[in-house]
PDB file of C-alpha atoms in Angstrom:
ATOM      1  CA  MET A  57       2.965  -4.969  31.503  1.00  0.00           C
ATOM      2  CA  LYS A  58       3.846  -8.629  31.167  1.00  0.00           C
ATOM      3  CA  THR A  59       6.381  -9.812  28.547  1.00  0.00           C
ATOM      4  CA  ALA A  60       5.774 -12.742  26.375  1.00  0.00           C
ATOM      5  CA  MET A  61       9.412 -13.367  25.611  1.00  0.00           C
ATOM      6  CA  ALA A  62       9.217 -15.969  28.461  1.00  0.00           C
ATOM      7  CA  ILE A  63       6.673 -18.695  28.701  1.00  0.00           C
ATOM      8  CA  ALA A  64       3.076 -17.595  28.941  1.00  0.00           C
ATOM      9  CA  ALA A  65       0.076 -19.738  29.711  1.00  0.00           C
ATOM     10  CA  ALA A  66      -3.184 -19.203  27.890  1.00  0.00           C
ATOM     11  CA  PHE A  67      -5.899 -19.951  30.578  1.00  0.00           C
ATOM     12  CA  LEU A  68      -9.230 -20.514  28.731  1.00  0.00           C
ATOM     13  CA  SER A  69     -12.483 -19.736  30.651  1.00  0.00           C
ATOM     14  CA  LEU A  70     -14.830 -18.374  28.056  1.00  0.00           C
ATOM     15  CA  GLY A  71     -18.575 -18.781  28.480  1.00  0.00           C
ATOM     16  CA  VAL A  72     -19.670 -17.727  24.982  1.00  0.00           C
ATOM     17  CA  LEU A  73     -17.192 -19.895  23.418  1.00  0.00           C
ATOM     18  CA  SER A  74     -18.265 -22.854  25.512  1.00  0.00           C
ATOM     19  CA  ALA A  75     -17.010 -25.435  23.084  1.00  0.00           C
ATOM     20  CA  PHE A  76     -13.604 -24.975  24.752  1.00  0.00           C
ATOM     21  CA  ALA A  77     -14.437 -23.358  28.086  1.00  0.00           C
ATOM     22  CA  GLU A  78     -13.147 -26.394  30.144  1.00  0.00           C
ATOM     23  CA  ASP A  79     -10.281 -27.312  27.787  1.00  0.00           C
ATOM     24  CA  LYS A  80      -6.705 -27.215  29.081  1.00  0.00           C
ATOM     25  CA  PRO A  81      -4.810 -24.303  27.599  1.00  0.00           C
ATOM     26  CA  ALA A  82      -1.567 -24.674  25.870  1.00  0.00           C
ATOM     27  CA  THR A  83       1.611 -23.119  27.236  1.00  0.00           C
ATOM     28  CA  LEU A  84       3.277 -20.997  24.609  1.00  0.00           C
ATOM     29  CA  VAL A  85       6.513 -19.266  23.786  1.00  0.00           C
ATOM     30  CA  ILE A  86       5.803 -16.196  21.703  1.00  0.00           C
ATOM     31  CA  GLN A  87       8.880 -14.910  19.701  1.00  0.00           C
ATOM     32  CA  ASP A  88       9.813 -11.533  18.551  1.00  0.00           C
ATOM     33  CA  GLY A  89       9.610  -9.089  21.484  1.00  0.00           C
ATOM     34  CA  THR A  90       5.877  -9.132  22.162  1.00  0.00           C
ATOM     35  CA  ASN A  91       4.080  -7.678  25.213  1.00  0.00           C
ATOM     36  CA  LEU A  92       0.986  -9.059  26.780  1.00  0.00           C
ATOM     37  CA  VAL A  93      -1.518  -6.315  27.543  1.00  0.00           C
ATOM     38  CA  PRO A  94      -5.250  -6.258  28.453  1.00  0.00           C
ATOM     39  CA  LEU A  95      -7.690  -6.343  25.605  1.00  0.00           C
ATOM     40  CA  THR A  96     -10.085  -3.371  26.103  1.00  0.00           C
ATOM     41  CA  ASN A  97     -11.877  -0.910  24.050  1.00  0.00           C
ATOM     42  CA  GLY A  98      -9.534   2.028  23.428  1.00  0.00           C
ATOM     43  CA  ALA A  99      -6.316   0.088  24.029  1.00  0.00           C
ATOM     44  CA  THR A 100      -3.796   0.523  21.224  1.00  0.00           C
ATOM     45  CA  VAL A 101      -3.474  -2.445  18.886  1.00  0.00           C
ATOM     46  CA  TRP A 102       0.330  -1.918  18.198  1.00  0.00           C
ATOM     47  CA  GLY A 103       3.229  -0.002  19.733  1.00  0.00           C
ATOM     48  CA  ASP A 104       3.684   2.254  16.649  1.00  0.00           C
ATOM     49  CA  ARG A 105       0.110   3.170  15.572  1.00  0.00           C
ATOM     50  CA  ASP A 106      -2.749   5.057  16.980  1.00  0.00           C
ATOM     51  CA  TRP A 107      -5.421   2.438  16.014  1.00  0.00           C
ATOM     52  CA  VAL A 108      -7.296   1.085  19.054  1.00  0.00           C
ATOM     53  CA  TRP A 109      -9.536  -1.777  19.719  1.00  0.00           C
ATOM     54  CA  SER A 110     -13.095  -0.353  19.185  1.00  0.00           C
ATOM     55  CA  GLU A 111     -15.362  -3.385  19.584  1.00  0.00           C
ATOM     56  CA  VAL A 112     -14.264  -5.874  22.163  1.00  0.00           C
ATOM     57  CA  PRO A 113     -16.846  -8.404  23.267  1.00  0.00           C
ATOM     58  CA  ASP A 114     -17.460  -8.414  27.001  1.00  0.00           C
ATOM     59  CA  ILE A 115     -16.356 -12.105  27.143  1.00  0.00           C
ATOM     60  CA  LEU A 116     -12.879 -11.028  25.903  1.00  0.00           C
ATOM     61  CA  ALA A 117     -12.531  -7.675  27.636  1.00  0.00           C
ATOM     62  CA  GLY A 118      -9.529  -7.610  29.967  1.00  0.00           C
ATOM     63  CA  LYS A 119      -7.902 -10.847  28.684  1.00  0.00           C
ATOM     64  CA  ASN A 120      -4.267 -10.428  27.605  1.00  0.00           C
ATOM     65  CA  PHE A 121      -3.317 -10.218  23.989  1.00  0.00           C
ATOM     66  CA  THR A 122      -0.020 -10.139  22.045  1.00  0.00           C
ATOM     67  CA  LYS A 123       0.644  -6.394  21.399  1.00  0.00           C
ATOM     68  CA  TYR A 124       3.362  -6.243  18.843  1.00  0.00           C
ATOM     69  CA  GLN A 125       5.867  -3.391  18.790  1.00  0.00           C
ATOM     70  CA  ASN A 126       4.794  -2.513  15.240  1.00  0.00           C
ATOM     71  CA  ALA A 127       1.947  -3.164  12.904  1.00  0.00           C
ATOM     72  CA  HIS A 128       4.284  -4.519  10.218  1.00  0.00           C
ATOM     73  CA  LYS A 129       5.179  -7.713  12.121  1.00  0.00           C
ATOM     74  CA  GLY A 130       3.956  -9.835   9.317  1.00  0.00           C
ATOM     75  CA  ALA A 131       3.618 -13.250  10.925  1.00  0.00           C
ATOM     76  CA  ILE A 132       2.817 -14.921  14.282  1.00  0.00           C
ATOM     77  CA  ARG A 133       5.615 -17.228  15.496  1.00  0.00           C
ATOM     78  CA  ALA A 134       5.002 -19.366  18.574  1.00  0.00           C
ATOM     79  CA  LYS A 135       5.457 -22.816  19.846  1.00  0.00           C
ATOM     80  CA  ALA A 136       3.347 -24.910  22.131  1.00  0.00           C
ATOM     81  CA  LEU A 137       5.370 -26.122  25.053  1.00  0.00           C
ATOM     82  CA  THR A 138       2.440 -28.160  26.326  1.00  0.00           C
ATOM     83  CA  ALA A 139      -0.583 -29.499  24.585  1.00  0.00           C
ATOM     84  CA  GLY A 140      -3.815 -27.482  24.890  1.00  0.00           C
ATOM     85  CA  LYS A 141      -6.178 -24.935  23.434  1.00  0.00           C
ATOM     86  CA  VAL A 142      -4.786 -21.784  21.628  1.00  0.00           C
ATOM     87  CA  VAL A 143      -6.869 -18.740  20.574  1.00  0.00           C
ATOM     88  CA  LEU A 144      -5.984 -16.524  17.696  1.00  0.00           C
ATOM     89  CA  ALA A 145      -7.611 -13.360  16.315  1.00  0.00           C
ATOM     90  CA  ILE A 146      -6.996 -13.006  12.559  1.00  0.00           C
ATOM     91  CA  THR A 147      -8.118 -10.229  10.151  1.00  0.00           C
ATOM     92  CA  GLU A 148     -10.360 -11.315   7.322  1.00  0.00           C
ATOM     93  CA  ARG A 149      -8.296  -9.334   4.783  1.00  0.00           C
ATOM     94  CA  TRP A 150      -6.796 -12.529   3.210  1.00  0.00           C
ATOM     95  CA  GLU A 151      -4.093 -11.654   0.748  1.00  0.00           C
ATOM     96  CA  ALA A 152      -2.964 -13.777  -2.269  1.00  0.00           C
ATOM     97  CA  GLY A 153       0.247 -15.574  -1.444  1.00  0.00           C
ATOM     98  CA  GLN A 154      -0.269 -15.563   2.208  1.00  0.00           C
ATOM     99  CA  ASP A 155      -1.858 -18.144   4.560  1.00  0.00           C
ATOM    100  CA  ASP A 156      -5.591 -18.396   4.061  1.00  0.00           C
ATOM    101  CA  GLU A 157      -8.698 -19.677   5.675  1.00  0.00           C
ATOM    102  CA  ALA A 158      -8.376 -23.014   3.856  1.00  0.00           C
ATOM    103  CA  ARG A 159      -4.983 -23.508   5.410  1.00  0.00           C
ATOM    104  CA  LEU A 160      -6.118 -22.690   8.868  1.00  0.00           C
ATOM    105  CA  ILE A 161      -8.921 -25.278   8.580  1.00  0.00           C
ATOM    106  CA  ARG A 162      -6.564 -27.871   7.036  1.00  0.00           C
ATOM    107  CA  ASP A 163      -4.212 -27.308  10.050  1.00  0.00           C
ATOM    108  CA  GLY A 164      -7.105 -27.950  12.533  1.00  0.00           C
ATOM    109  CA  TRP A 165      -8.211 -24.418  13.452  1.00  0.00           C
ATOM    110  CA  THR A 166     -11.967 -23.603  13.967  1.00  0.00           C
ATOM    111  CA  LYS A 167     -13.422 -20.299  13.337  1.00  0.00           C
ATOM    112  CA  GLN A 168     -15.503 -19.177  16.329  1.00  0.00           C
ATOM    113  CA  GLY A 169     -18.691 -16.951  16.060  1.00  0.00           C
ATOM    114  CA  THR A 170     -17.237 -13.896  17.664  1.00  0.00           C
ATOM    115  CA  SER A 171     -14.809 -11.146  16.586  1.00  0.00           C
ATOM    116  CA  LEU A 172     -13.117  -7.959  17.459  1.00  0.00           C
ATOM    117  CA  LYS A 173     -12.948  -4.646  15.620  1.00  0.00           C
ATOM    118  CA  THR A 174     -10.246  -1.938  15.381  1.00  0.00           C
ATOM    119  CA  SER A 175     -10.896   1.790  14.903  1.00  0.00           C
ATOM    120  CA  ASP A 176      -9.951   1.469  11.153  1.00  0.00           C
ATOM    121  CA  GLY A 177     -12.914  -0.865  10.770  1.00  0.00           C
ATOM    122  CA  THR A 178     -10.856  -4.111  10.526  1.00  0.00           C
ATOM    123  CA  ASP A 179     -12.646  -7.233  11.597  1.00  0.00           C
ATOM    124  CA  TRP A 180     -10.650  -9.740  13.536  1.00  0.00           C
ATOM    125  CA  ARG A 181     -12.216 -13.277  13.690  1.00  0.00           C
ATOM    126  CA  ILE A 182     -11.571 -15.599  16.579  1.00  0.00           C
ATOM    127  CA  TRP A 183      -9.996 -18.994  15.760  1.00  0.00           C
ATOM    128  CA  THR A 184      -9.173 -21.874  18.160  1.00  0.00           C
ATOM    129  CA  LYS A 185      -7.162 -25.089  17.945  1.00  0.00           C
ATOM    130  CA  ASP A 186      -6.221 -27.966  20.213  1.00  0.00           C
ATOM    131  CA  CYS A 187      -2.438 -27.863  19.670  1.00  0.00           C
ATOM    132  CA  PRO A 188      -0.207 -30.861  20.333  1.00  0.00           C
ATOM    133  CA  GLU A 189       3.000 -30.318  22.418  1.00  0.00           C
ATOM    134  CA  GLY A 190       5.659 -28.964  20.113  1.00  0.00           C
ATOM    135  CA  ASP A 191       3.164 -27.500  17.536  1.00  0.00           C
ATOM    136  CA  ILE A 192       4.530 -24.570  15.632  1.00  0.00           C
ATOM    137  CA  ILE A 193       2.095 -21.713  15.100  1.00  0.00           C
ATOM    138  CA  HIS A 194       3.456 -19.661  12.188  1.00  0.00           C
ATOM    139  CA  TYR A 195       0.930 -17.744  10.025  1.00  0.00           C
ATOM    140  CA  GLN A 196       1.042 -14.712   7.888  1.00  0.00           C
ATOM    141  CA  THR A 197      -2.536 -13.936   6.602  1.00  0.00           C
ATOM    142  CA  GLU A 198      -1.853 -10.523   5.014  1.00  0.00           C
ATOM    143  CA  LYS A 199       1.268  -8.761   3.991  1.00  0.00           C
ATOM    144  CA  TYR A 200       1.977  -6.785   7.228  1.00  0.00           C
ATOM    145  CA  ILE A 201      -0.658  -7.437   9.855  1.00  0.00           C
ATOM    146  CA  ALA A 202       0.098 -10.619  11.919  1.00  0.00           C
ATOM    147  CA  PRO A 203      -2.555 -12.778  13.807  1.00  0.00           C
ATOM    148  CA  ILE A 204      -2.572 -12.102  17.567  1.00  0.00           C
ATOM    149  CA  VAL A 205      -2.806 -14.583  20.359  1.00  0.00           C
ATOM    150  CA  ILE A 206      -5.427 -14.047  23.155  1.00  0.00           C
ATOM    151  CA  PHE A 207      -4.679 -15.430  26.618  1.00  0.00           C
ATOM    152  CA  LEU A 208      -7.865 -15.938  28.485  1.00  0.00           C
ATOM    153  CA  GLU A 209      -6.972 -16.062  32.101  1.00  0.00           C
TER     154      GLU A 209
END
């Protein structure tokens, strides 16, 4: 199991999301004790829940994602050490008072045409952004469940 407390590089090599298949990935620092683990059907989503990934598209299968120690993390906190593409998976359960789709778009994120699902039926949409060096990624889209980063190696 790789740890994301150190610097982790997001290597992007997607075919289905060809709009950024050749883009340079950003190098990120992920905060708050996160592990990087392979994204596969049946893999647990968090360290403290039995929920698993139930529908992982082939193009994302086996890529590393930020597996938080508990489901109630709340927000993603990361910093781009180098400029490049970043990929997030975000639930579509927008909550009042939290960051929403309009903010993501305003901040330069693009919703992609693919998603993941978890065993509880939650849909996680894929969003991408060309982040400049020093960009702070800090979003809370619902009260407890934080967006995840997918590292496409």
